[in-house]
Short mmCIF file of C-alpha atoms in Angstrom, two decimals:
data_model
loop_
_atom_site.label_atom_id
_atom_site.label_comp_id
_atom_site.label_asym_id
_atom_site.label_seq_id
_atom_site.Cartn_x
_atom_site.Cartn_y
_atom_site.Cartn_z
CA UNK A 78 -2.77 -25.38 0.52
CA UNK A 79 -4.94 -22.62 0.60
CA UNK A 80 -7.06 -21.63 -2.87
CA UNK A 81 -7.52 -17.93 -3.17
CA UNK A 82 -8.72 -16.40 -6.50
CA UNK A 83 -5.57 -16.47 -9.09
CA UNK A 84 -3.34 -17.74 -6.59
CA UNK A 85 -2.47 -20.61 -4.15
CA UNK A 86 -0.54 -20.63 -1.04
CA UNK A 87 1.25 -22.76 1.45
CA UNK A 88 0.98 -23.12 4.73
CA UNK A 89 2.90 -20.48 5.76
CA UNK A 90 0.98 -17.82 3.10
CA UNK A 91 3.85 -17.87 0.63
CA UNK A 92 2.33 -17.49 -2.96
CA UNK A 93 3.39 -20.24 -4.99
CA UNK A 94 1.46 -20.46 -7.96
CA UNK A 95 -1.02 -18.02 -10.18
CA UNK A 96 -3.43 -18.02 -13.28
CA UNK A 97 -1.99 -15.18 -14.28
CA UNK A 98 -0.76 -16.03 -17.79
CA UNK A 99 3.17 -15.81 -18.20
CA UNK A 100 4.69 -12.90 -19.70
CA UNK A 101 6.59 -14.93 -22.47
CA UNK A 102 4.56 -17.72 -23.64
CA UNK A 103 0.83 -16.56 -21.81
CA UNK A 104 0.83 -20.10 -19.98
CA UNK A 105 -0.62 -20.93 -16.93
CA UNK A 106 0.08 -22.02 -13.73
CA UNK A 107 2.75 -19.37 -13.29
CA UNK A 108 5.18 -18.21 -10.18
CA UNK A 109 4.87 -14.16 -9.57
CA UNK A 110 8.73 -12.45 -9.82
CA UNK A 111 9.67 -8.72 -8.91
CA UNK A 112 10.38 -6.59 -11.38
CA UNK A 113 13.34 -4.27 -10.21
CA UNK A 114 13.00 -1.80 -12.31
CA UNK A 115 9.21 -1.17 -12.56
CA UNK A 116 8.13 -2.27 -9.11
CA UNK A 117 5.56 -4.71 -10.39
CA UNK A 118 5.04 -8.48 -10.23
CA UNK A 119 5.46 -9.97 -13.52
CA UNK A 120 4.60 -13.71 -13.83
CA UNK A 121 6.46 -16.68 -15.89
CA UNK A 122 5.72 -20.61 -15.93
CA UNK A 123 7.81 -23.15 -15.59
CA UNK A 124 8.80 -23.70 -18.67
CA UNK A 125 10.27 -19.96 -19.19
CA UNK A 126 11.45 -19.59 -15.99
CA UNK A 127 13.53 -22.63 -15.73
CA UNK A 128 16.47 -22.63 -17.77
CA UNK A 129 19.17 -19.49 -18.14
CA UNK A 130 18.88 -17.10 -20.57
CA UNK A 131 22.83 -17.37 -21.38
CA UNK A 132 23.76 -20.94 -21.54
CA UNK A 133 20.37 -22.99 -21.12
CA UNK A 134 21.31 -24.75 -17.85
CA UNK A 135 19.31 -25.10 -15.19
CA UNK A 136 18.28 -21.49 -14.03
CA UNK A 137 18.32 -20.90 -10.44
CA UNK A 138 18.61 -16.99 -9.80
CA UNK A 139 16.79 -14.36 -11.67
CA UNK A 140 17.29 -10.10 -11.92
CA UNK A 141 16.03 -7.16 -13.54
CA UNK A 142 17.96 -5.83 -16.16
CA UNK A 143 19.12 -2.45 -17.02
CA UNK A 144 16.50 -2.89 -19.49
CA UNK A 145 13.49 -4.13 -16.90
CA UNK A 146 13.29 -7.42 -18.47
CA UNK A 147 13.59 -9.98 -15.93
CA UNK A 148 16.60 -12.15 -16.72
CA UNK A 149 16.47 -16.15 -15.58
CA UNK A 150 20.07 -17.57 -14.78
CA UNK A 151 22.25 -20.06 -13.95
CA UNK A 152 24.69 -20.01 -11.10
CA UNK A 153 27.81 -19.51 -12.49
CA UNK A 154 26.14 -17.26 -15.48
CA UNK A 155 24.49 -15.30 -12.32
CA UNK A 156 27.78 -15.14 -10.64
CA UNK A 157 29.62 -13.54 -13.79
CA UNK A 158 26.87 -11.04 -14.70
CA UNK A 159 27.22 -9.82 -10.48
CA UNK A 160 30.95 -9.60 -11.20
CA UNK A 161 30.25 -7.44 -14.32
CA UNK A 162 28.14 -5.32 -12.46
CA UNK A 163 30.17 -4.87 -9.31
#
């Protein structure tokens, strides 16, 4: 791994981890996420990052929404809210 300031990457440059203090709790190390409403990188630990906002099981997808708030989620809580949306 490569150790840039606030961030470290893999081998292939992918940023993996940050000191940039999560947007929920202010925790650090945290992983940077999209935000598809405002364009910006916002960045969440593990800890509020890892289980769904709907059901608390084991969050694997996350997405912006309608509000900007990025939303962590489950598989089939992810699948429903795509269904919703479609």
């Amino acid at each position: 791994n490569h150790v840039y300031p606030n961030r470290c990457c893999d081998a292939g440059g992918v940023i993996c981890l940050s000191s940039e203090p999560c947007e929920s709790c202010g925790d650090t190390p945290t992983k940077g996420y999209k935000n598809d409403y405002s364009g910006e990188k916002e960045y969440y630990c593990s800890d509020c990052s890892s289980d769904c906002a709907f059901c608390s099981n084991k969050a694997k997808h996350h997405y912006t929404s309608g509000l900007g708030i990025i939303i962590f989620a489950c598989d089939d809580c992810y699948k429903e809210i795509q269904e919703l949306n479609s």
